[in-house]
PDB file of C-alpha atoms and ligand atoms in Angstrom:
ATOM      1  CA  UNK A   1      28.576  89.042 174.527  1.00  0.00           C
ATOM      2  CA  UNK A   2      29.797  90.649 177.451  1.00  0.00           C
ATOM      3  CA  UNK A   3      28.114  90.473 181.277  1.00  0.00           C
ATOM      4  CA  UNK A   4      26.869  94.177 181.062  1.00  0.00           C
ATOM      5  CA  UNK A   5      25.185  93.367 177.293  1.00  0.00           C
ATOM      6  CA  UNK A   6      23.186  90.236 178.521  1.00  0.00           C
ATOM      7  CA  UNK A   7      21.757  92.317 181.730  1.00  0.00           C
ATOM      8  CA  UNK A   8      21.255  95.371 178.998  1.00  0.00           C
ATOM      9  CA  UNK A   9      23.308  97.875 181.048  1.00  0.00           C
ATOM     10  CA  UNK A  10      24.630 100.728 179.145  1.00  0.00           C
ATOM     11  CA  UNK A  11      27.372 102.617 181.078  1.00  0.00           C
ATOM     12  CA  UNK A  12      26.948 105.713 177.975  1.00  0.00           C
ATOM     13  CA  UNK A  13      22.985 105.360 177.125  1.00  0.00           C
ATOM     14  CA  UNK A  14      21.651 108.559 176.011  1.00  0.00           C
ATOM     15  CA  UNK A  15      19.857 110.853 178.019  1.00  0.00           C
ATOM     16  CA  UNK A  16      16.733 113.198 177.962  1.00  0.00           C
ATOM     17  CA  UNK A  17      19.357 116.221 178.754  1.00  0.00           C
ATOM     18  CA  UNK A  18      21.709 114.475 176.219  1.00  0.00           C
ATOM     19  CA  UNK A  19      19.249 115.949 172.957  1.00  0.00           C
ATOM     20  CA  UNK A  20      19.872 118.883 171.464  1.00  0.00           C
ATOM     21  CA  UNK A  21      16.202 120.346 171.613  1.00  0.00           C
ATOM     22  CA  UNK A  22      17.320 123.771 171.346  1.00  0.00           C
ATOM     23  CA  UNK A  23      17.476 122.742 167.415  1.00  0.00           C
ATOM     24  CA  UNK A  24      13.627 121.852 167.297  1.00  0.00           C
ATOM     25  CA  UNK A  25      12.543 123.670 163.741  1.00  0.00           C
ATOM     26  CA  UNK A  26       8.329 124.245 163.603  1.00  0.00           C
ATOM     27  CA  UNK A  27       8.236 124.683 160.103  1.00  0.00           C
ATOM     28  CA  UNK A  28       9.604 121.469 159.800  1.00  0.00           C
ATOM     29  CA  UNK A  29       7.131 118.996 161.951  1.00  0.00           C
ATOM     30  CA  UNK A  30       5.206 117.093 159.439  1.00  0.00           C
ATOM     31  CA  UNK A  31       1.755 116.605 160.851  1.00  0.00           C
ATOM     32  CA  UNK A  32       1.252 112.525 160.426  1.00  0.00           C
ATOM     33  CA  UNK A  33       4.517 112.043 162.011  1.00  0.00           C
ATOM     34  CA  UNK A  34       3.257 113.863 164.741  1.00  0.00           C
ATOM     35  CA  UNK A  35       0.402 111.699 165.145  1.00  0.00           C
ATOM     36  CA  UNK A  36       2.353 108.420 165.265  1.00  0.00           C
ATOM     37  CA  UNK A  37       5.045 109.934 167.916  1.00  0.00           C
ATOM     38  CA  UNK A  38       2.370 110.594 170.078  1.00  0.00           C
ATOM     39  CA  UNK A  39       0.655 107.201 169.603  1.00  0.00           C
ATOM     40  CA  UNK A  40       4.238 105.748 170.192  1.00  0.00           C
ATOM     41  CA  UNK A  41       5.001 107.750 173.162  1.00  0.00           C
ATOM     42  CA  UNK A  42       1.850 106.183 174.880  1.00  0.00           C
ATOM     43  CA  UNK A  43       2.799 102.663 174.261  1.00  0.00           C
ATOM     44  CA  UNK A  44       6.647 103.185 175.069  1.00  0.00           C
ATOM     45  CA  UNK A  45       6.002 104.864 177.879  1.00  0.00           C
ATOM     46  CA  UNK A  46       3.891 101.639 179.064  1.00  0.00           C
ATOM     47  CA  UNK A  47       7.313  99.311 179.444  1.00  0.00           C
ATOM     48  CA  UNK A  48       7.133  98.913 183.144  1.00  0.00           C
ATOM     49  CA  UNK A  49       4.220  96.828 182.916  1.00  0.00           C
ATOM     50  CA  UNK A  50       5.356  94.811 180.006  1.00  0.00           C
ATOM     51  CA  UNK A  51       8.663  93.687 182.212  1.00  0.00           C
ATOM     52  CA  UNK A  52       6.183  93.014 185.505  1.00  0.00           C
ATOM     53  CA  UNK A  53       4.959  90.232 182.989  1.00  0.00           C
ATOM     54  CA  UNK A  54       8.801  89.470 181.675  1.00  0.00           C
ATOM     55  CA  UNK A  55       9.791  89.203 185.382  1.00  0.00           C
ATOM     56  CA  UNK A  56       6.854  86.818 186.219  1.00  0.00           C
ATOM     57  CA  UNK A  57       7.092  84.643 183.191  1.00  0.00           C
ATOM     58  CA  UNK A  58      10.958  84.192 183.752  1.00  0.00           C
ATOM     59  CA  UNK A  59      10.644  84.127 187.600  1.00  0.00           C
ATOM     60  CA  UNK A  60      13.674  81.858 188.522  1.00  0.00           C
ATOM     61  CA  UNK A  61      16.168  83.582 186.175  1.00  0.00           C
ATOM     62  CA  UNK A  62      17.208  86.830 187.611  1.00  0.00           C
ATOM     63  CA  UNK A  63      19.784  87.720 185.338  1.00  0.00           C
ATOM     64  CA  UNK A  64      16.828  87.933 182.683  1.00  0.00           C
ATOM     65  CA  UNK A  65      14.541  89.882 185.037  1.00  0.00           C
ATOM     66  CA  UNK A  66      17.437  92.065 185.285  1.00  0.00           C
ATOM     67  CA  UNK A  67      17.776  92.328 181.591  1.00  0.00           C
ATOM     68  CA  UNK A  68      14.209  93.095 181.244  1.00  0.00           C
ATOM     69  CA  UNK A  69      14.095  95.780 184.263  1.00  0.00           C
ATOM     70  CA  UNK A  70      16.537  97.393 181.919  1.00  0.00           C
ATOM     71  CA  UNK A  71      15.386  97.283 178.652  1.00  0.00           C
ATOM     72  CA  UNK A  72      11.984  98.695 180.371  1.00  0.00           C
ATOM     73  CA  UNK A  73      13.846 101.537 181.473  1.00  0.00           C
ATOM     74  CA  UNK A  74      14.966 102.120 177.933  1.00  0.00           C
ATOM     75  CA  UNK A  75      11.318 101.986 176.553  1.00  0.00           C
ATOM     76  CA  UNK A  76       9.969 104.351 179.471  1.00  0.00           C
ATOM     77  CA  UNK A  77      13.070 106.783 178.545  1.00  0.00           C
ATOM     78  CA  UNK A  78      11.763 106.687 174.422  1.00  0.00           C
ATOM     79  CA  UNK A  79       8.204 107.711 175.343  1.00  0.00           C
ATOM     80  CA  UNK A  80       9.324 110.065 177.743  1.00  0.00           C
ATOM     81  CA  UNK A  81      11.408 111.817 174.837  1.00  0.00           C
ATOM     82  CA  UNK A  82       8.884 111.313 172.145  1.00  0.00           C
ATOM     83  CA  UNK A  83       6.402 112.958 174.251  1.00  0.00           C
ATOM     84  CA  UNK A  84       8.276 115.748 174.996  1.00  0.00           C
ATOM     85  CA  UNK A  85       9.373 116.374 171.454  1.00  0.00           C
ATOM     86  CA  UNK A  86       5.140 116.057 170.555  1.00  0.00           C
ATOM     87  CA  UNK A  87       4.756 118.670 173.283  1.00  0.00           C
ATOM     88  CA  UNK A  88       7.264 120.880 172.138  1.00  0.00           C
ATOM     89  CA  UNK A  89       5.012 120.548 168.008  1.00  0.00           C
ATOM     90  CA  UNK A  90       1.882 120.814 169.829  1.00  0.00           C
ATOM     91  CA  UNK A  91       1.940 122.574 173.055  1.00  0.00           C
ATOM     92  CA  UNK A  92      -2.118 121.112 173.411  1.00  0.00           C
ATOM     93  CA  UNK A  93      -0.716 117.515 173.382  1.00  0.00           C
ATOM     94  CA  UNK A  94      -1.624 116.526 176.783  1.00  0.00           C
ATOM     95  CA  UNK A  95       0.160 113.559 177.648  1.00  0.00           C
ATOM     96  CA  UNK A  96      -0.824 112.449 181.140  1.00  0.00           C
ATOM     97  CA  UNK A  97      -4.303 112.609 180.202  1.00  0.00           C
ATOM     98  CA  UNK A  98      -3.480 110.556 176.818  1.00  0.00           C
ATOM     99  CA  UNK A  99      -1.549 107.776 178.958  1.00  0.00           C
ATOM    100  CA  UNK A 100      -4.587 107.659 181.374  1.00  0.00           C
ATOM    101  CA  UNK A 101      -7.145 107.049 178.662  1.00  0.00           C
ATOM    102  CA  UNK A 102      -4.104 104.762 176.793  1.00  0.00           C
ATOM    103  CA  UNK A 103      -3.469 102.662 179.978  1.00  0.00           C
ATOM    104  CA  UNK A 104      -7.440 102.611 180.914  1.00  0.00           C
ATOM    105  CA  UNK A 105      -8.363 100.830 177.375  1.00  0.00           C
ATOM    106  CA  UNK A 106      -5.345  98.552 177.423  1.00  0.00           C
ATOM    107  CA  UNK A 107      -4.424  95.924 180.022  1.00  0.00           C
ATOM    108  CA  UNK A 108      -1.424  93.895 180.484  1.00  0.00           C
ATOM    109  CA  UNK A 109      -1.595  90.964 182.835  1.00  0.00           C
ATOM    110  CA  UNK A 110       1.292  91.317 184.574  1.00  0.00           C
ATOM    111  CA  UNK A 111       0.386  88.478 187.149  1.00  0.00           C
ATOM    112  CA  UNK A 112       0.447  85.804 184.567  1.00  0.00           C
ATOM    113  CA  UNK A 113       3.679  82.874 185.345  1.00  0.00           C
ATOM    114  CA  UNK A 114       3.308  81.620 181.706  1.00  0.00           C
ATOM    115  CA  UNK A 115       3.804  83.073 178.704  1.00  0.00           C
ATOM    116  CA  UNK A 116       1.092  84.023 176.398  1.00  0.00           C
ATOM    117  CA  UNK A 117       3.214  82.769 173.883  1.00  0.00           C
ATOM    118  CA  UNK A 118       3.134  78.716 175.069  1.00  0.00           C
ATOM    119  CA  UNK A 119       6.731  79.039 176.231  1.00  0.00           C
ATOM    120  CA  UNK A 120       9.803  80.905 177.174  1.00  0.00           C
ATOM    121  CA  UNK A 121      11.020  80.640 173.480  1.00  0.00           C
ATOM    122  CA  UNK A 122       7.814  81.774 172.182  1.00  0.00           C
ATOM    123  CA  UNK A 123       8.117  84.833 174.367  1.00  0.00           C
ATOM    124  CA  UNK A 124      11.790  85.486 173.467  1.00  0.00           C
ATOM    125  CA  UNK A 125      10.803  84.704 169.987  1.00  0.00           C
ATOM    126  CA  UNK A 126       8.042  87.402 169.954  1.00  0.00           C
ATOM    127  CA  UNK A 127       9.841  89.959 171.560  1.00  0.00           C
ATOM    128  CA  UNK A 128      12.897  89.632 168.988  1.00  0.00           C
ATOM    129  CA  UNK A 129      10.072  90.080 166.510  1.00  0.00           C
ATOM    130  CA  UNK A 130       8.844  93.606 168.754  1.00  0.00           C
ATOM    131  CA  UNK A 131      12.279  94.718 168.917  1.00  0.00           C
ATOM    132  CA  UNK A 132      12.397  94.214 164.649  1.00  0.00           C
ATOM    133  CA  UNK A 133       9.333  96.093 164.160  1.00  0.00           C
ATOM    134  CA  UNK A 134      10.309  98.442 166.280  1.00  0.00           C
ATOM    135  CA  UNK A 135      13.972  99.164 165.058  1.00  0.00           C
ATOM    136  CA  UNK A 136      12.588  99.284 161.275  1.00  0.00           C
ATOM    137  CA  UNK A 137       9.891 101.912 162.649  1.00  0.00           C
ATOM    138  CA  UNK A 138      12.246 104.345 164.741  1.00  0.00           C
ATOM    139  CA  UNK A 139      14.682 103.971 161.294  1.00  0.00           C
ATOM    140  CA  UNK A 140      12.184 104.653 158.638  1.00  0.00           C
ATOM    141  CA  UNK A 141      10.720 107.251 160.898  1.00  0.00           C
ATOM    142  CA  UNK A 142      14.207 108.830 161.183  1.00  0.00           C
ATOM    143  CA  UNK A 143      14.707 108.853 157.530  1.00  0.00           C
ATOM    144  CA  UNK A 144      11.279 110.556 157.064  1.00  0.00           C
ATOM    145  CA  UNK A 145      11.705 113.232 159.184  1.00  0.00           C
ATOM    146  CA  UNK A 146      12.752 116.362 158.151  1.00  0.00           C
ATOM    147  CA  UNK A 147      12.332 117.892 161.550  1.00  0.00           C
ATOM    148  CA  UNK A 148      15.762 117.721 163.274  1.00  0.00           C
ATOM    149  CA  UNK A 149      15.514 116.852 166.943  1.00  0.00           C
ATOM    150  CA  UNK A 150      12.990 114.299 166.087  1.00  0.00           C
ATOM    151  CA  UNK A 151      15.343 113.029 163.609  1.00  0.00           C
ATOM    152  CA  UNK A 152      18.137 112.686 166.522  1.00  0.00           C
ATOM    153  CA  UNK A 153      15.527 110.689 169.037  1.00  0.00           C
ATOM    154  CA  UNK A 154      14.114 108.249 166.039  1.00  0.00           C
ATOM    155  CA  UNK A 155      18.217 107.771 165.553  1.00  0.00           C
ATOM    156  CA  UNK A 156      18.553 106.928 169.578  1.00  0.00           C
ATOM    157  CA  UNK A 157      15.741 105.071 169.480  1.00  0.00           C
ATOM    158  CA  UNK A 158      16.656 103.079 166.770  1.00  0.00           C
ATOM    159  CA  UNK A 159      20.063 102.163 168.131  1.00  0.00           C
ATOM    160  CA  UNK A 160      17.953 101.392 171.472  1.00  0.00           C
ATOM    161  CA  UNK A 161      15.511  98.920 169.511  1.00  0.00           C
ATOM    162  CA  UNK A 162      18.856  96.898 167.489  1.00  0.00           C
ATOM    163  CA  UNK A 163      20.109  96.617 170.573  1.00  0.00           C
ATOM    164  CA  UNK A 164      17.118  95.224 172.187  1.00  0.00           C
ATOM    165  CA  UNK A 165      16.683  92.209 170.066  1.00  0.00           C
ATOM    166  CA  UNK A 166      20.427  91.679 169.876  1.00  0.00           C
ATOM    167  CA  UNK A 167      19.849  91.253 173.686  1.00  0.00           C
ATOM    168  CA  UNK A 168      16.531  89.176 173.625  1.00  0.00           C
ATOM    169  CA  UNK A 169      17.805  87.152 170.848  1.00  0.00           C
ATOM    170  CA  UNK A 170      20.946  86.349 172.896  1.00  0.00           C
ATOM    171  CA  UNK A 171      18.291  85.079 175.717  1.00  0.00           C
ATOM    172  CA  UNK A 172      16.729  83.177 173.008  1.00  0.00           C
ATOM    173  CA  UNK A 173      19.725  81.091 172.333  1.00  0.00           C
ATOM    174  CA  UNK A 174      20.015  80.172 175.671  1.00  0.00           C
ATOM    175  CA  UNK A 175      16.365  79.171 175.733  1.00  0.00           C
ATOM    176  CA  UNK A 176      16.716  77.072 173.049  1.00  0.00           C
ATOM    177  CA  UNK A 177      19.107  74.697 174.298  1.00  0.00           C
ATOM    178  CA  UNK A 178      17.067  73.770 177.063  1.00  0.00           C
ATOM    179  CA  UNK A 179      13.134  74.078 175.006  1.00  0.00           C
ATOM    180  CA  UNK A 180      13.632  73.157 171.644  1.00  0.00           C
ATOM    181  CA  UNK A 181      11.257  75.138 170.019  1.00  0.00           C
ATOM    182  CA  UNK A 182      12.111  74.136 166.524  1.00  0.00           C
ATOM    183  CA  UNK A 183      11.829  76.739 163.664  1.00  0.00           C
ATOM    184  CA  UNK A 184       8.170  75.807 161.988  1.00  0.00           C
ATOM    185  CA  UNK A 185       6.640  76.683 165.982  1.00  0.00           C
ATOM    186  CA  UNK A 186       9.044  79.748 166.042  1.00  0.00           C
ATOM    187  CA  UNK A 187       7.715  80.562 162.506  1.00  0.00           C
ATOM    188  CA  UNK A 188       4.169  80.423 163.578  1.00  0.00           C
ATOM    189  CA  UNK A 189       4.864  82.118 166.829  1.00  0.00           C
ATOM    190  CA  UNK A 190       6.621  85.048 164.698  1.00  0.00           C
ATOM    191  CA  UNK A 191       3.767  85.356 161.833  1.00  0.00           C
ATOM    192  CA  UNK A 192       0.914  85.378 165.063  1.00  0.00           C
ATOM    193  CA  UNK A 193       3.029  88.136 166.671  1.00  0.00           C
ATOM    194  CA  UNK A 194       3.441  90.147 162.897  1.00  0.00           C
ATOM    195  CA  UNK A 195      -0.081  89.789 162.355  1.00  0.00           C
ATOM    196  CA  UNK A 196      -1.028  91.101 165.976  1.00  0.00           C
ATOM    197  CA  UNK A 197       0.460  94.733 164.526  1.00  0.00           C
ATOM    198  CA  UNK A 198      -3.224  95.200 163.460  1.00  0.00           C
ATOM    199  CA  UNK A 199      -4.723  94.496 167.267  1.00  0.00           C
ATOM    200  CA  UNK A 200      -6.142  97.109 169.294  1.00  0.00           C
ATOM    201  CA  UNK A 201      -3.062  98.180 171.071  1.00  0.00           C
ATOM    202  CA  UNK A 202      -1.323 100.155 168.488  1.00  0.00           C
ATOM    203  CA  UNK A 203      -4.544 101.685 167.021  1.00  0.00           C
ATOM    204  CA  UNK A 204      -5.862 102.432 170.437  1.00  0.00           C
ATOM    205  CA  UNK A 205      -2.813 104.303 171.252  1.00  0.00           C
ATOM    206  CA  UNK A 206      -3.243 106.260 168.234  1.00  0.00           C
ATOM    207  CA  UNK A 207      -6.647 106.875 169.061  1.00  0.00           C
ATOM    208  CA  UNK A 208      -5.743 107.541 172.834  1.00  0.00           C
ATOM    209  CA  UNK A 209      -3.203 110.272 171.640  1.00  0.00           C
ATOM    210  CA  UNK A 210      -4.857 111.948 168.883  1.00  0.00           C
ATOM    211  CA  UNK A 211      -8.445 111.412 169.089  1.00  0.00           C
ATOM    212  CA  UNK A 212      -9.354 111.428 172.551  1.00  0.00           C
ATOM    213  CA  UNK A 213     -12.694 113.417 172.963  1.00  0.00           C
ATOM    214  CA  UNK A 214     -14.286 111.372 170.305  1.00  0.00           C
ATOM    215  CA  UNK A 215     -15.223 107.715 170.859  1.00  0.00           C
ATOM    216  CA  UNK A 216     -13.418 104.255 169.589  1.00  0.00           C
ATOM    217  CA  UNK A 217     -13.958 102.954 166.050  1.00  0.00           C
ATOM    218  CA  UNK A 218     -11.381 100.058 166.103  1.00  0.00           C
ATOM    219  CA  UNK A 219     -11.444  99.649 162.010  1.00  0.00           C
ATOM    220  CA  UNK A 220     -11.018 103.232 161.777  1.00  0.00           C
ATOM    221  CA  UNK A 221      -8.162 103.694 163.985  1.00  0.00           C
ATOM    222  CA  UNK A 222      -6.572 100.633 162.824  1.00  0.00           C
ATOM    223  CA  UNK A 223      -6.537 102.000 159.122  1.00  0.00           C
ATOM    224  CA  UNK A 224      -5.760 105.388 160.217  1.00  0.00           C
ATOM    225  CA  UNK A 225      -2.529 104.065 162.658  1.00  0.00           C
ATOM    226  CA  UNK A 226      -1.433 102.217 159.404  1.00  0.00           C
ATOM    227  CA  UNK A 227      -1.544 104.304 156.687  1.00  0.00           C
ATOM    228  CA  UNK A 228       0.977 106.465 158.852  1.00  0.00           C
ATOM    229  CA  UNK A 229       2.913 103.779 160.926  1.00  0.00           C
ATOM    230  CA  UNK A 230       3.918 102.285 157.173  1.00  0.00           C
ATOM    231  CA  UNK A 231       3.865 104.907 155.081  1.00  0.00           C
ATOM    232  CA  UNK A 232       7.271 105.413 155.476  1.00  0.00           C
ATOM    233  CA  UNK A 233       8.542 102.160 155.121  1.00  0.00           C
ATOM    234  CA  UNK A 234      10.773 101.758 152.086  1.00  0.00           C
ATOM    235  CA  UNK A 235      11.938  98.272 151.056  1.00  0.00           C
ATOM    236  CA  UNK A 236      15.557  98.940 152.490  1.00  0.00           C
ATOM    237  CA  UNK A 237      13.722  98.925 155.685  1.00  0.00           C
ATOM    238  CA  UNK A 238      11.338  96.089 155.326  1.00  0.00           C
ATOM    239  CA  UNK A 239      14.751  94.027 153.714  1.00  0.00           C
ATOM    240  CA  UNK A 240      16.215  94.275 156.904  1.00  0.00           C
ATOM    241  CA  UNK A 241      13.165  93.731 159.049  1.00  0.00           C
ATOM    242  CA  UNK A 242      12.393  90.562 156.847  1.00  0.00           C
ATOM    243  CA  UNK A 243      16.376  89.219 157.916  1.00  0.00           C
ATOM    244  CA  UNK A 244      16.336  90.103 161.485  1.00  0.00           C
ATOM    245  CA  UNK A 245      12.724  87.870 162.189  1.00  0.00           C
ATOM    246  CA  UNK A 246      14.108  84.887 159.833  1.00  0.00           C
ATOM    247  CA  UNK A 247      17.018  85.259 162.135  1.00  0.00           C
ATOM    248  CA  UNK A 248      15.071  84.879 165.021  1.00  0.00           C
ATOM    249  CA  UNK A 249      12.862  81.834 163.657  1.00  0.00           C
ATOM    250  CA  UNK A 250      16.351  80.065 162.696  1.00  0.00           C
ATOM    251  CA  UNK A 251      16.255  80.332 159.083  1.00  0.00           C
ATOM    252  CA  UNK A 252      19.283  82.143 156.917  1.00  0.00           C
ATOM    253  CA  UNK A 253      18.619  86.237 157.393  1.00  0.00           C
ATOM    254  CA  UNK A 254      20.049  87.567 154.005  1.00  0.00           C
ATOM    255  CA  UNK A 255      19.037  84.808 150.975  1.00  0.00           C
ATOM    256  CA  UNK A 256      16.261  83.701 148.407  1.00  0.00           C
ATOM    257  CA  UNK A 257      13.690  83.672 150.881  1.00  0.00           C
ATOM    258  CA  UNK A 258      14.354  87.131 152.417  1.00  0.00           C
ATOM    259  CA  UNK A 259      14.404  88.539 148.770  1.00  0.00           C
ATOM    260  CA  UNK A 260      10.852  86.874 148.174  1.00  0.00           C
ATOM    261  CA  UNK A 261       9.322  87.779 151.582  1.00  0.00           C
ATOM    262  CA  UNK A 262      10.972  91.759 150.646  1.00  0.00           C
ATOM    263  CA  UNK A 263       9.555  92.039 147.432  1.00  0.00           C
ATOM    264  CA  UNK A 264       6.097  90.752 148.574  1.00  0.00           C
ATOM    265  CA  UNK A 265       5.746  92.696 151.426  1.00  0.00           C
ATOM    266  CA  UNK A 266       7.113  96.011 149.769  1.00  0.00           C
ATOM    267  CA  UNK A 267       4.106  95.237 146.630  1.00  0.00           C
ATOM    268  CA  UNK A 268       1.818  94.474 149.272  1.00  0.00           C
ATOM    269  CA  UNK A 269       2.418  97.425 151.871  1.00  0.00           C
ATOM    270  CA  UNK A 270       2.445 100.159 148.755  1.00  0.00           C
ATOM    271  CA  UNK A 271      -1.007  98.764 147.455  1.00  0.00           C
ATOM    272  CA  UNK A 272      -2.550  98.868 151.044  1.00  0.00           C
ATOM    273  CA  UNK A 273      -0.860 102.402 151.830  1.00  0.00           C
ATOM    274  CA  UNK A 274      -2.294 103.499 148.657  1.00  0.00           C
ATOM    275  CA  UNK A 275      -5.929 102.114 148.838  1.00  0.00           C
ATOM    276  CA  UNK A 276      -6.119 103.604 152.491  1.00  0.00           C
ATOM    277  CA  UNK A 277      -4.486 106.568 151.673  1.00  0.00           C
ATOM    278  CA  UNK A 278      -7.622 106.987 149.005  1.00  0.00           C
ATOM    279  CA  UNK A 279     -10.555 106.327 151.372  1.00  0.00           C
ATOM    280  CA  UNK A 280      -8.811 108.675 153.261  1.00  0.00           C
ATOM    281  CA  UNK A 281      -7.880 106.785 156.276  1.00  0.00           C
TER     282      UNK A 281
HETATM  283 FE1  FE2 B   1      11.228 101.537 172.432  1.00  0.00          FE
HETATM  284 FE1  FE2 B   2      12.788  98.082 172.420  1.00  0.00          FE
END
């Protein structure tokens, strides 16, 4: 890996002025999608904080504090470029006032010197795990979309998320030599971090964005957020998902076990989509 790829600095990164929103097509903004870009453009958009804890956790290693600083940036830059694409399909979508309510419900403790995770593998661990769910989301969001500009940021923001747990996974490594976290911890670190999905960030965000003037139901938003966060999921995206965190927990990415895991997950995810998707959710 190259200097500029551990500190995550991308001479050519794409730009807000770099998408061609001129293209943007009404008839083609499918209204769930909607809903989930502006949920993600809340929690995105909240990166800054989420390196202020990086930074403290890894305080005596600046060339990861500069690696997070970047990758922060990056995450900032994807809300700011969902949002605008949700402003430009609903011209109501208010997004300073959705942050504010977003960012009011949801803390991060960004004074904390140890990781929530038990250790600085855990935390690496986790956010390899973040930057999976998030690269499988952007792609099976881009795949869904018929809309064209929001087809060409899911595709940048896709790249963005690979790239972000090639870099934190690259960290890991590192980490490793000197922790020894072996792979049944990592294992349990990942599944807690999976499971977490369901917690209130992701549903409040959803809430935050779309639902603002009414008050929070948690189990409501939480089955609302997922019937359209994995709705779109098909199993070439949950395949790769499923090789990318047995990658990070140290186990072989592309064999039996990822075709079990796949196959269970893909069964699993269809019946849950479908009972939600009944009760109207
Ligand atoms: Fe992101
Ligand atoms: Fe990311």
């Amino acid at each position: 890996m190259r200097a500029g790829d551990r500190t995550g600095n991308r001479m050519t990164h794409w730009t807000l002025d770099s998408i061609a929103w001129d293209k943007f097509d009404r008839s083609k903004v499918n209204p769930d999608l909607l809903n989930i870009v502006k949920a993600a453009s809340l929690v995105e958009a909240n990166g800054g904080d989420y390196a202020a804890y990086l930074c403290s956790v890894f305080s005596d290693d600046p060339e990861f504090q500069d690696a997070a600083r970047n990758w922060a940036r990056e995450e900032v830059q994807h809300g700011m470029a969902l949002a605008r694409w949700a402003k430009l399909a609903d011209p109501d979508f208010d997004f300073d006032d959705a942050f504010k309510r977003f960012t009011d419900g949801i803390k991060i403790d960004t004074l904390r010197t140890d990781s929530i995770r038990g250790s600085r593998c855990g935390e690496l661990v986790a956010r390899c795990i973040v930057e999976t769910g998030t690269s499988s989301y952007y792609t099976a969001m881009m795949d869904a979309a018929e809309e064209p500009v929001l087809k060409e940021v899911c595709r940048n923001i896709a790249a963005d998320e690979f790239r972000h747990y090639r870099l934190f996974y690259q960290h890991l490594k590192d980490y490793l030599a000197k922790e020894r976290v072996g792979p049944v911890k990592r294992f349990v670190i990942a599944l807690s971090r999976i499971t977490e999905t369901e917690d209130d960030e992701l549903a409040y965000a959803y809430y935050a964005a779309n639902h603002g003037s009414e008050a929070y139901e948690r189990r409501r938003f939480v089955k609302a957020y997922i019937r359209r966060a994995f709705g779109y999921y098909k199993r070439e995206h949950l395949e790769r998902a499923v090789g990318m965190s047995l990658k990070a927990v140290g186990l072989k990415p592309n064999g039996l076990l990822n075709r079990v895991i796949t196959t269970v997950a893909t069964n699993w995810l269809r019946l849950r989509i479908g009972r939600l998707a009944r009760a109207g959710a």
